Amino acid sequence: MDTQLKRGLLDVCVLAAIRGEDSYGYKIIKDMKPYLELSESTLYTILKRLETAEMLTVRTAEHDGRLRKYYHITEAGLRRIEEFKTEWKEVVSIYQFVIKGDPHE
Amino acid sequence: MNKKDFLTELKNALTGLPQDDVEERLSFYGEMIDDRVEEGKSEEEAVAEIGSVDDVAAQIVADIPLTRLVKEKITPKRSLRAWEIVLIAVGFPLWFPLLAAAGVVALALYLVVWVLIVALWAVEVSLWAGALGGIVLAVICAAQGQSLPLMALLGAGLFCAGLSVFLFCGCKEASKGILHLTGKAAARLKSRFLRKECVK
């Protein structure tokens, strides 16, 4: 897949994974597993990027005698998901145009 | 491999990278391992799921922008010892010209690329000027009724015009090609730099 497109998709996926409630690294990976395999390093990069874009905030909390980082979605993050939904409708309509009259379909 | 070994090896593999980045990554991977252990996996299994130290380190290095890497490289991690300062001072006549020469060579290579492009377009522009001049002079000759120079000038002008149209496409493609090549060379340079870092 085109890397630019994939990057955008992954960002939205991670945002969706923390939309319901704050989540932590391993849980995000597990939640996404049925849909796509995400490596730790990739997730780290995405989380950093989203934090810089102020689409999520990070807090460190104690869990079971150790520290764990929790990620919380911001207003900007929620807006990004909404934007994605509208963008995707455009993608689908472009897709319809592409396959229309395609002899391989 | 257990968690402690994994993190120690990863830390070693990341020597030379910005300290803050390294600490943050290590705690991130540590948390990932702990969460897997909490789920009932053994430390060894958890570490195996994260992947090999080399792969993880390579990906981390690729993620950090080149500018940060270079900045980290040129900032000394400790103050210089006396003999090092003496060596740098004594060696100045040797290393300074070498460094300056390397810089000038790099600059020259860069200039050559641009001069090449400028030269191509200069040929193109001069052909246009030749065409225009030839035709204007031919018109003047025609007004004065000199038929022989008229023919010669008109011929030369049209020849220049034809050649310039022909060369225009060549110039465009060549410029695009040269710029593309320099871009590729820069990308190669970065990946080489990164690979060297990873091996360490």
PDB file of C-alpha atoms in Angstrom:
ATOM      1  CA  MET A   1       0.000   0.000   0.000  1.00  0.00           C
ATOM      2  CA  ASP A   2       1.091   3.560  -0.610  1.00  0.00           C
ATOM      3  CA  THR A   3       3.068   4.608   2.486  1.00  0.00           C
ATOM      4  CA  GLN A   4       1.439   8.020   2.771  1.00  0.00           C
ATOM      5  CA  LEU A   5      -2.026   6.471   2.695  1.00  0.00           C
ATOM      6  CA  LYS A   6      -1.049   3.749   5.157  1.00  0.00           C
ATOM      7  CA  ARG A   7       0.403   6.267   7.591  1.00  0.00           C
ATOM      8  CA  GLY A   8      -2.851   8.249   7.574  1.00  0.00           C
ATOM      9  CA  LEU A   9      -4.876   5.073   8.113  1.00  0.00           C
ATOM     10  CA  LEU A  10      -2.717   3.916  11.013  1.00  0.00           C
ATOM     11  CA  ASP A  11      -3.016   7.298  12.739  1.00  0.00           C
ATOM     12  CA  VAL A  12      -6.797   7.125  12.623  1.00  0.00           C
ATOM     13  CA  CYS A  13      -6.801   3.480  13.761  1.00  0.00           C
ATOM     14  CA  VAL A  14      -4.770   4.335  16.864  1.00  0.00           C
ATOM     15  CA  LEU A  15      -7.048   7.301  17.586  1.00  0.00           C
ATOM     16  CA  ALA A  16     -10.057   5.007  17.288  1.00  0.00           C
ATOM     17  CA  ALA A  17      -8.411   2.546  19.686  1.00  0.00           C
ATOM     18  CA  ILE A  18      -8.242   5.200  22.430  1.00  0.00           C
ATOM     19  CA  ARG A  19     -11.540   6.919  21.599  1.00  0.00           C
ATOM     20  CA  GLY A  20     -13.747   4.942  23.980  1.00  0.00           C
ATOM     21  CA  GLU A  21     -11.470   5.062  26.998  1.00  0.00           C
ATOM     22  CA  ASP A  22      -7.837   5.832  27.724  1.00  0.00           C
ATOM     23  CA  SER A  23      -5.613   2.973  26.689  1.00  0.00           C
ATOM     24  CA  TYR A  24      -1.991   1.851  26.944  1.00  0.00           C
ATOM     25  CA  GLY A  25       0.519   0.551  24.422  1.00  0.00           C
ATOM     26  CA  TYR A  26       0.011  -3.186  24.651  1.00  0.00           C
ATOM     27  CA  LYS A  27      -3.774  -2.900  24.813  1.00  0.00           C
ATOM     28  CA  ILE A  28      -3.789  -0.776  21.638  1.00  0.00           C
ATOM     29  CA  ILE A  29      -1.768  -3.432  19.831  1.00  0.00           C
ATOM     30  CA  LYS A  30      -4.081  -6.202  21.073  1.00  0.00           C
ATOM     31  CA  ASP A  31      -7.243  -4.276  20.173  1.00  0.00           C
ATOM     32  CA  MET A  32      -6.014  -3.677  16.671  1.00  0.00           C
ATOM     33  CA  LYS A  33      -4.690  -7.186  16.102  1.00  0.00           C
ATOM     34  CA  PRO A  34      -7.873  -8.609  14.489  1.00  0.00           C
ATOM     35  CA  TYR A  35      -7.718  -5.800  11.924  1.00  0.00           C
ATOM     36  CA  LEU A  36      -4.018  -5.211  11.400  1.00  0.00           C
ATOM     37  CA  GLU A  37      -0.674  -6.278  12.812  1.00  0.00           C
ATOM     38  CA  LEU A  38       1.173  -3.375  14.367  1.00  0.00           C
ATOM     39  CA  SER A  39       4.745  -3.627  15.583  1.00  0.00           C
ATOM     40  CA  GLU A  40       5.882  -1.907  18.776  1.00  0.00           C
ATOM     41  CA  SER A  41       8.226   0.435  16.947  1.00  0.00           C
ATOM     42  CA  THR A  42       5.506   1.470  14.511  1.00  0.00           C
ATOM     43  CA  LEU A  43       3.083   2.142  17.347  1.00  0.00           C
ATOM     44  CA  TYR A  44       5.684   4.226  19.158  1.00  0.00           C
ATOM     45  CA  THR A  45       6.218   6.390  16.089  1.00  0.00           C
ATOM     46  CA  ILE A  46       2.474   6.879  15.588  1.00  0.00           C
ATOM     47  CA  LEU A  47       1.883   7.773  19.249  1.00  0.00           C
ATOM     48  CA  LYS A  48       4.739  10.304  19.124  1.00  0.00           C
ATOM     49  CA  ARG A  49       3.369  11.835  15.938  1.00  0.00           C
ATOM     50  CA  LEU A  50      -0.138  12.104  17.364  1.00  0.00           C
ATOM     51  CA  GLU A  51       1.194  13.599  20.585  1.00  0.00           C
ATOM     52  CA  THR A  52       3.133  16.240  18.659  1.00  0.00           C
ATOM     53  CA  ALA A  53       0.002  16.997  16.632  1.00  0.00           C
ATOM     54  CA  GLU A  54      -1.850  17.367  19.969  1.00  0.00           C
ATOM     55  CA  MET A  55      -4.378  14.723  18.989  1.00  0.00           C
ATOM     56  CA  LEU A  56      -3.676  12.821  22.178  1.00  0.00           C
ATOM     57  CA  THR A  57      -2.199  13.450  25.611  1.00  0.00           C
ATOM     58  CA  VAL A  58      -0.042  11.115  27.666  1.00  0.00           C
ATOM     59  CA  ARG A  59      -0.146  10.521  31.398  1.00  0.00           C
ATOM     60  CA  THR A  60       1.893   8.138  33.472  1.00  0.00           C
ATOM     61  CA  ALA A  61       0.019   6.200  36.144  1.00  0.00           C
ATOM     62  CA  GLU A  62       1.021   3.501  38.576  1.00  0.00           C
ATOM     63  CA  HIS A  63      -0.225   0.056  37.771  1.00  0.00           C
ATOM     64  CA  ASP A  64       0.578  -3.002  39.829  1.00  0.00           C
ATOM     65  CA  GLY A  65       3.687  -1.454  41.357  1.00  0.00           C
ATOM     66  CA  ARG A  66       5.099  -0.186  38.052  1.00  0.00           C
ATOM     67  CA  LEU A  67       4.552   2.753  35.743  1.00  0.00           C
ATOM     68  CA  ARG A  68       2.400   2.626  32.680  1.00  0.00           C
ATOM     69  CA  LYS A  69       1.660   5.303  30.099  1.00  0.00           C
ATOM     70  CA  TYR A  70      -1.967   5.977  29.257  1.00  0.00           C
ATOM     71  CA  TYR A  71      -3.045   7.775  26.107  1.00  0.00           C
ATOM     72  CA  HIS A  72      -6.066  10.076  26.068  1.00  0.00           C
ATOM     73  CA  ILE A  73      -7.720  11.393  22.903  1.00  0.00           C
ATOM     74  CA  THR A  74      -8.151  15.177  22.569  1.00  0.00           C
ATOM     75  CA  GLU A  75     -10.754  17.268  20.759  1.00  0.00           C
ATOM     76  CA  ALA A  76      -8.385  17.538  17.792  1.00  0.00           C
ATOM     77  CA  GLY A  77      -8.083  13.748  17.760  1.00  0.00           C
ATOM     78  CA  LEU A  78     -11.844  13.286  17.698  1.00  0.00           C
ATOM     79  CA  ARG A  79     -12.074  15.841  14.885  1.00  0.00           C
ATOM     80  CA  ARG A  80      -9.462  13.898  12.919  1.00  0.00           C
ATOM     81  CA  ILE A  81     -11.626  10.758  13.114  1.00  0.00           C
ATOM     82  CA  GLU A  82     -14.622  12.710  11.815  1.00  0.00           C
ATOM     83  CA  GLU A  83     -12.530  14.162   8.989  1.00  0.00           C
ATOM     84  CA  PHE A  84     -11.374  10.683   8.103  1.00  0.00           C
ATOM     85  CA  LYS A  85     -14.971   9.493   7.795  1.00  0.00           C
ATOM     86  CA  THR A  86     -15.796  12.182   5.242  1.00  0.00           C
ATOM     87  CA  GLU A  87     -12.516  11.669   3.408  1.00  0.00           C
ATOM     88  CA  TRP A  88     -13.213   7.977   3.199  1.00  0.00           C
ATOM     89  CA  LYS A  89     -16.541   8.534   1.501  1.00  0.00           C
ATOM     90  CA  GLU A  90     -14.612  10.359  -1.226  1.00  0.00           C
ATOM     91  CA  VAL A  91     -12.168   7.463  -1.466  1.00  0.00           C
ATOM     92  CA  VAL A  92     -15.058   5.022  -1.855  1.00  0.00           C
ATOM     93  CA  SER A  93     -16.635   7.086  -4.625  1.00  0.00           C
ATOM     94  CA  ILE A  94     -13.265   7.259  -6.398  1.00  0.00           C
ATOM     95  CA  TYR A  95     -12.999   3.495  -6.004  1.00  0.00           C
ATOM     96  CA  GLN A  96     -16.425   3.075  -7.582  1.00  0.00           C
ATOM     97  CA  PHE A  97     -15.246   5.150 -10.523  1.00  0.00           C
ATOM     98  CA  VAL A  98     -12.047   3.107 -10.864  1.00  0.00           C
ATOM     99  CA  ILE A  99     -13.741  -0.299 -10.932  1.00  0.00           C
ATOM    100  CA  LYS A 100     -16.574   0.884 -13.173  1.00  0.00           C
ATOM    101  CA  GLY A 101     -16.048  -0.805 -16.516  1.00  0.00           C
ATOM    102  CA  ASP A 102     -12.962  -2.654 -15.355  1.00  0.00           C
ATOM    103  CA  PRO A 103     -12.960  -5.997 -17.210  1.00  0.00           C
ATOM    104  CA  HIS A 104     -11.128  -7.673 -14.290  1.00  0.00           C
ATOM    105  CA  GLU A 105     -13.881  -6.983 -11.798  1.00  0.00           C
TER     106      GLU A 105
ATOM    107  CA  MET B   1      16.553 -13.660  26.568  1.00  0.00           C
ATOM    108  CA  ASN B   2      14.985 -12.014  29.591  1.00  0.00           C
ATOM    109  CA  LYS B   3      13.773  -8.449  29.919  1.00  0.00           C
ATOM    110  CA  LYS B   4      16.910  -7.117  31.548  1.00  0.00           C
ATOM    111  CA  ASP B   5      19.211  -8.565  28.874  1.00  0.00           C
ATOM    112  CA  PHE B   6      16.958  -7.312  26.100  1.00  0.00           C
ATOM    113  CA  LEU B   7      16.897  -3.762  27.438  1.00  0.00           C
ATOM    114  CA  THR B   8      20.646  -3.742  28.114  1.00  0.00           C
ATOM    115  CA  GLU B   9      21.397  -4.984  24.611  1.00  0.00           C
ATOM    116  CA  LEU B  10      18.985  -2.494  23.098  1.00  0.00           C
ATOM    117  CA  LYS B  11      20.593   0.299  25.059  1.00  0.00           C
ATOM    118  CA  ASN B  12      24.016  -0.731  23.762  1.00  0.00           C
ATOM    119  CA  ALA B  13      22.704  -0.915  20.224  1.00  0.00           C
ATOM    120  CA  LEU B  14      21.431   2.649  20.569  1.00  0.00           C
ATOM    121  CA  THR B  15      24.643   4.218  21.886  1.00  0.00           C
ATOM    122  CA  GLY B  16      25.305   7.478  20.144  1.00  0.00           C
ATOM    123  CA  LEU B  17      21.636   8.373  19.794  1.00  0.00           C
ATOM    124  CA  PRO B  18      20.037  11.249  21.718  1.00  0.00           C
ATOM    125  CA  GLN B  19      19.881  10.244  25.395  1.00  0.00           C
ATOM    126  CA  ASP B  20      16.238  11.344  25.936  1.00  0.00           C
ATOM    127  CA  ASP B  21      15.052   9.329  22.961  1.00  0.00           C
ATOM    128  CA  VAL B  22      16.864   6.233  24.180  1.00  0.00           C
ATOM    129  CA  GLU B  23      15.442   6.440  27.729  1.00  0.00           C
ATOM    130  CA  GLU B  24      11.903   6.912  26.434  1.00  0.00           C
ATOM    131  CA  ARG B  25      12.170   4.002  24.025  1.00  0.00           C
ATOM    132  CA  LEU B  26      13.599   1.715  26.688  1.00  0.00           C
ATOM    133  CA  SER B  27      10.757   2.434  29.098  1.00  0.00           C
ATOM    134  CA  PHE B  28       8.260   1.927  26.253  1.00  0.00           C
ATOM    135  CA  TYR B  29       9.656  -1.526  25.431  1.00  0.00           C
ATOM    136  CA  GLY B  30       9.950  -2.343  29.129  1.00  0.00           C
ATOM    137  CA  GLU B  31       6.262  -1.594  29.603  1.00  0.00           C
ATOM    138  CA  MET B  32       5.406  -3.739  26.570  1.00  0.00           C
ATOM    139  CA  ILE B  33       7.262  -6.689  28.060  1.00  0.00           C
ATOM    140  CA  ASP B  34       5.718  -6.207  31.532  1.00  0.00           C
ATOM    141  CA  ASP B  35       2.205  -6.105  30.070  1.00  0.00           C
ATOM    142  CA  ARG B  36       2.785  -9.373  28.247  1.00  0.00           C
ATOM    143  CA  VAL B  37       4.144 -10.984  31.406  1.00  0.00           C
ATOM    144  CA  GLU B  38       1.069  -9.795  33.289  1.00  0.00           C
ATOM    145  CA  GLU B  39      -1.011 -11.640  30.719  1.00  0.00           C
ATOM    146  CA  GLY B  40       0.663 -14.889  31.760  1.00  0.00           C
ATOM    147  CA  LYS B  41       3.540 -15.105  29.302  1.00  0.00           C
ATOM    148  CA  SER B  42       7.082 -15.807  30.422  1.00  0.00           C
ATOM    149  CA  GLU B  43       9.646 -13.032  30.105  1.00  0.00           C
ATOM    150  CA  GLU B  44      11.404 -14.980  27.335  1.00  0.00           C
ATOM    151  CA  GLU B  45       8.187 -15.333  25.338  1.00  0.00           C
ATOM    152  CA  ALA B  46       7.374 -11.668  25.828  1.00  0.00           C
ATOM    153  CA  VAL B  47      10.814 -10.597  24.606  1.00  0.00           C
ATOM    154  CA  ALA B  48      10.591 -12.957  21.625  1.00  0.00           C
ATOM    155  CA  GLU B  49       7.298 -11.323  20.592  1.00  0.00           C
ATOM    156  CA  ILE B  50       8.897  -7.875  20.535  1.00  0.00           C
ATOM    157  CA  GLY B  51      11.475  -9.051  18.010  1.00  0.00           C
ATOM    158  CA  SER B  52      15.247  -9.127  17.735  1.00  0.00           C
ATOM    159  CA  VAL B  53      17.312  -6.320  19.239  1.00  0.00           C
ATOM    160  CA  ASP B  54      18.896  -5.626  15.847  1.00  0.00           C
ATOM    161  CA  ASP B  55      15.536  -5.206  14.096  1.00  0.00           C
ATOM    162  CA  VAL B  56      14.141  -2.982  16.823  1.00  0.00           C
ATOM    163  CA  ALA B  57      17.307  -0.860  16.928  1.00  0.00           C
ATOM    164  CA  ALA B  58      17.372  -0.514  13.143  1.00  0.00           C
ATOM    165  CA  GLN B  59      13.785   0.710  13.100  1.00  0.00           C
ATOM    166  CA  ILE B  60      14.398   3.185  15.906  1.00  0.00           C
ATOM    167  CA  VAL B  61      17.415   4.651  14.143  1.00  0.00           C
ATOM    168  CA  ALA B  62      15.470   4.954  10.900  1.00  0.00           C
ATOM    169  CA  ASP B  63      12.745   6.856  12.769  1.00  0.00           C
ATOM    170  CA  ILE B  64      15.019   9.513  14.246  1.00  0.00           C
ATOM    171  CA  PRO B  65      15.557  12.390  11.796  1.00  0.00           C
ATOM    172  CA  LEU B  66      19.051  12.790  10.372  1.00  0.00           C
ATOM    173  CA  THR B  67      19.388  16.313  11.751  1.00  0.00           C
ATOM    174  CA  ARG B  68      18.992  15.015  15.312  1.00  0.00           C
ATOM    175  CA  LEU B  69      21.508  12.240  14.723  1.00  0.00           C
ATOM    176  CA  VAL B  70      24.089  14.656  13.358  1.00  0.00           C
ATOM    177  CA  LYS B  71      23.527  17.097  16.189  1.00  0.00           C
ATOM    178  CA  GLU B  72      24.017  14.316  18.702  1.00  0.00           C
ATOM    179  CA  LYS B  73      27.168  13.147  16.890  1.00  0.00           C
ATOM    180  CA  ILE B  74      28.889  16.508  16.942  1.00  0.00           C
ATOM    181  CA  THR B  75      28.079  17.377  20.552  1.00  0.00           C
ATOM    182  CA  PRO B  76      30.782  15.823  22.727  1.00  0.00           C
ATOM    183  CA  LYS B  77      29.392  13.561  25.475  1.00  0.00           C
ATOM    184  CA  ARG B  78      32.147  14.428  27.954  1.00  0.00           C
ATOM    185  CA  SER B  79      34.618  17.233  28.302  1.00  0.00           C
ATOM    186  CA  LEU B  80      37.802  16.693  26.344  1.00  0.00           C
ATOM    187  CA  ARG B  81      40.872  15.446  28.137  1.00  0.00           C
ATOM    188  CA  ALA B  82      44.041  17.563  28.182  1.00  0.00           C
ATOM    189  CA  TRP B  83      45.958  15.387  25.720  1.00  0.00           C
ATOM    190  CA  GLU B  84      43.016  15.438  23.329  1.00  0.00           C
ATOM    191  CA  ILE B  85      42.968  19.224  23.352  1.00  0.00           C
ATOM    192  CA  VAL B  86      46.738  19.278  22.766  1.00  0.00           C
ATOM    193  CA  LEU B  87      46.330  16.811  19.907  1.00  0.00           C
ATOM    194  CA  ILE B  88      43.599  18.880  18.314  1.00  0.00           C
ATOM    195  CA  ALA B  89      45.673  22.056  18.625  1.00  0.00           C
ATOM    196  CA  VAL B  90      48.880  20.436  17.323  1.00  0.00           C
ATOM    197  CA  GLY B  91      47.028  18.676  14.531  1.00  0.00           C
ATOM    198  CA  PHE B  92      45.278  21.860  13.408  1.00  0.00           C
ATOM    199  CA  PRO B  93      47.547  22.476  10.383  1.00  0.00           C
ATOM    200  CA  LEU B  94      46.707  18.948   9.275  1.00  0.00           C
ATOM    201  CA  TRP B  95      42.990  18.541   9.955  1.00  0.00           C
ATOM    202  CA  PHE B  96      41.847  22.030   9.138  1.00  0.00           C
ATOM    203  CA  PRO B  97      42.997  22.034   5.490  1.00  0.00           C
ATOM    204  CA  LEU B  98      41.606  18.517   5.070  1.00  0.00           C
ATOM    205  CA  LEU B  99      38.240  19.510   6.491  1.00  0.00           C
ATOM    206  CA  ALA B 100      38.191  22.703   4.429  1.00  0.00           C
ATOM    207  CA  ALA B 101      39.141  20.760   1.298  1.00  0.00           C
ATOM    208  CA  ALA B 102      36.347  18.243   1.908  1.00  0.00           C
ATOM    209  CA  GLY B 103      33.889  21.096   2.336  1.00  0.00           C
ATOM    210  CA  VAL B 104      35.073  22.826  -0.820  1.00  0.00           C
ATOM    211  CA  VAL B 105      34.872  19.582  -2.810  1.00  0.00           C
ATOM    212  CA  ALA B 106      31.303  19.062  -1.637  1.00  0.00           C
ATOM    213  CA  LEU B 107      30.450  22.641  -2.576  1.00  0.00           C
ATOM    214  CA  ALA B 108      32.153  22.228  -5.968  1.00  0.00           C
ATOM    215  CA  LEU B 109      30.180  19.073  -6.724  1.00  0.00           C
ATOM    216  CA  TYR B 110      26.993  20.874  -5.844  1.00  0.00           C
ATOM    217  CA  LEU B 111      27.931  23.851  -8.016  1.00  0.00           C
ATOM    218  CA  VAL B 112      28.871  21.619 -10.954  1.00  0.00           C
ATOM    219  CA  VAL B 113      25.374  20.185 -10.959  1.00  0.00           C
ATOM    220  CA  TRP B 114      23.781  23.615 -11.107  1.00  0.00           C
ATOM    221  CA  VAL B 115      26.320  25.000 -13.590  1.00  0.00           C
ATOM    222  CA  LEU B 116      25.542  22.069 -15.860  1.00  0.00           C
ATOM    223  CA  ILE B 117      21.869  22.960 -15.808  1.00  0.00           C
ATOM    224  CA  VAL B 118      22.594  26.669 -16.298  1.00  0.00           C
ATOM    225  CA  ALA B 119      24.901  25.870 -19.241  1.00  0.00           C
ATOM    226  CA  LEU B 120      22.241  23.763 -20.934  1.00  0.00           C
ATOM    227  CA  TRP B 121      19.714  26.536 -20.687  1.00  0.00           C
ATOM    228  CA  ALA B 122      22.265  29.139 -21.789  1.00  0.00           C
ATOM    229  CA  VAL B 123      22.718  27.194 -25.038  1.00  0.00           C
ATOM    230  CA  GLU B 124      18.964  27.113 -25.445  1.00  0.00           C
ATOM    231  CA  VAL B 125      18.605  30.859 -24.817  1.00  0.00           C
ATOM    232  CA  SER B 126      21.478  31.738 -27.171  1.00  0.00           C
ATOM    233  CA  LEU B 127      19.857  29.698 -29.933  1.00  0.00           C
ATOM    234  CA  TRP B 128      16.658  31.661 -29.436  1.00  0.00           C
ATOM    235  CA  ALA B 129      18.614  34.910 -29.566  1.00  0.00           C
ATOM    236  CA  GLY B 130      20.330  33.726 -32.751  1.00  0.00           C
ATOM    237  CA  ALA B 131      16.993  32.883 -34.333  1.00  0.00           C
ATOM    238  CA  LEU B 132      15.486  36.212 -33.355  1.00  0.00           C
ATOM    239  CA  GLY B 133      18.564  38.195 -34.510  1.00  0.00           C
ATOM    240  CA  GLY B 134      18.733  36.367 -37.835  1.00  0.00           C
ATOM    241  CA  ILE B 135      15.093  37.035 -38.630  1.00  0.00           C
ATOM    242  CA  VAL B 136      15.205  40.693 -37.548  1.00  0.00           C
ATOM    243  CA  LEU B 137      18.331  41.308 -39.649  1.00  0.00           C
ATOM    244  CA  ALA B 138      16.760  39.458 -42.586  1.00  0.00           C
ATOM    245  CA  VAL B 139      13.765  41.800 -42.391  1.00  0.00           C
ATOM    246  CA  ILE B 140      16.132  44.804 -42.410  1.00  0.00           C
ATOM    247  CA  CYS B 141      17.970  43.339 -45.435  1.00  0.00           C
ATOM    248  CA  ALA B 142      14.671  42.772 -47.196  1.00  0.00           C
ATOM    249  CA  ALA B 143      13.756  46.418 -46.628  1.00  0.00           C
ATOM    250  CA  GLN B 144      17.089  47.457 -48.183  1.00  0.00           C
ATOM    251  CA  GLY B 145      16.676  45.041 -51.085  1.00  0.00           C
ATOM    252  CA  GLN B 146      19.826  42.988 -50.408  1.00  0.00           C
ATOM    253  CA  SER B 147      18.761  39.518 -51.428  1.00  0.00           C
ATOM    254  CA  LEU B 148      21.947  37.504 -50.806  1.00  0.00           C
ATOM    255  CA  PRO B 149      22.458  38.466 -47.109  1.00  0.00           C
ATOM    256  CA  LEU B 150      18.693  38.170 -46.714  1.00  0.00           C
ATOM    257  CA  MET B 151      18.767  34.520 -47.701  1.00  0.00           C
ATOM    258  CA  ALA B 152      21.805  33.760 -45.534  1.00  0.00           C
ATOM    259  CA  LEU B 153      20.402  35.479 -42.441  1.00  0.00           C
ATOM    260  CA  LEU B 154      16.943  34.005 -42.841  1.00  0.00           C
ATOM    261  CA  GLY B 155      18.438  30.549 -43.268  1.00  0.00           C
ATOM    262  CA  ALA B 156      20.663  30.926 -40.198  1.00  0.00           C
ATOM    263  CA  GLY B 157      17.761  32.304 -38.135  1.00  0.00           C
ATOM    264  CA  LEU B 158      15.415  29.477 -39.062  1.00  0.00           C
ATOM    265  CA  PHE B 159      18.176  26.935 -38.419  1.00  0.00           C
ATOM    266  CA  CYS B 160      18.687  28.336 -34.888  1.00  0.00           C
ATOM    267  CA  ALA B 161      14.950  28.339 -34.247  1.00  0.00           C
ATOM    268  CA  GLY B 162      14.620  24.741 -35.362  1.00  0.00           C
ATOM    269  CA  LEU B 163      17.560  23.606 -33.286  1.00  0.00           C
ATOM    270  CA  SER B 164      16.286  25.415 -30.194  1.00  0.00           C
ATOM    271  CA  VAL B 165      12.872  23.771 -30.408  1.00  0.00           C
ATOM    272  CA  PHE B 166      14.602  20.434 -30.788  1.00  0.00           C
ATOM    273  CA  LEU B 167      16.966  21.087 -27.862  1.00  0.00           C
ATOM    274  CA  PHE B 168      14.251  22.436 -25.570  1.00  0.00           C
ATOM    275  CA  CYS B 169      12.888  18.973 -24.812  1.00  0.00           C
ATOM    276  CA  GLY B 170      16.420  17.691 -24.278  1.00  0.00           C
ATOM    277  CA  CYS B 171      17.220  20.511 -21.855  1.00  0.00           C
ATOM    278  CA  LYS B 172      14.049  19.910 -19.876  1.00  0.00           C
ATOM    279  CA  GLU B 173      14.607  16.186 -19.566  1.00  0.00           C
ATOM    280  CA  ALA B 174      18.288  16.626 -18.707  1.00  0.00           C
ATOM    281  CA  SER B 175      17.526  19.152 -15.950  1.00  0.00           C
ATOM    282  CA  LYS B 176      14.858  16.893 -14.511  1.00  0.00           C
ATOM    283  CA  GLY B 177      17.222  13.927 -14.676  1.00  0.00           C
ATOM    284  CA  ILE B 178      20.067  15.788 -12.974  1.00  0.00           C
ATOM    285  CA  LEU B 179      17.824  17.018 -10.151  1.00  0.00           C
ATOM    286  CA  HIS B 180      16.400  13.524  -9.710  1.00  0.00           C
ATOM    287  CA  LEU B 181      19.909  12.083  -9.493  1.00  0.00           C
ATOM    288  CA  THR B 182      21.031  14.577  -6.846  1.00  0.00           C
ATOM    289  CA  GLY B 183      17.930  13.748  -4.802  1.00  0.00           C
ATOM    290  CA  LYS B 184      18.726  10.052  -5.038  1.00  0.00           C
ATOM    291  CA  ALA B 185      22.355  10.662  -4.086  1.00  0.00           C
ATOM    292  CA  ALA B 186      21.235  12.568  -0.979  1.00  0.00           C
ATOM    293  CA  ALA B 187      18.891   9.736   0.023  1.00  0.00           C
ATOM    294  CA  ARG B 188      21.712   7.204  -0.453  1.00  0.00           C
ATOM    295  CA  LEU B 189      23.983   9.311   1.720  1.00  0.00           C
ATOM    296  CA  LYS B 190      21.418   9.319   4.535  1.00  0.00           C
ATOM    297  CA  SER B 191      20.798   5.577   4.403  1.00  0.00           C
ATOM    298  CA  ARG B 192      24.553   4.915   4.472  1.00  0.00           C
ATOM    299  CA  PHE B 193      24.918   7.136   7.490  1.00  0.00           C
ATOM    300  CA  LEU B 194      22.058   5.326   9.223  1.00  0.00           C
ATOM    301  CA  ARG B 195      23.407   1.884   8.419  1.00  0.00           C
ATOM    302  CA  LYS B 196      26.732   2.785   9.936  1.00  0.00           C
ATOM    303  CA  GLU B 197      24.942   3.871  13.094  1.00  0.00           C
ATOM    304  CA  CYS B 198      22.983   0.619  13.279  1.00  0.00           C
ATOM    305  CA  VAL B 199      26.057  -1.577  13.064  1.00  0.00           C
ATOM    306  CA  LYS B 200      27.555  -0.009  16.153  1.00  0.00           C
TER     307      LYS B 200
END
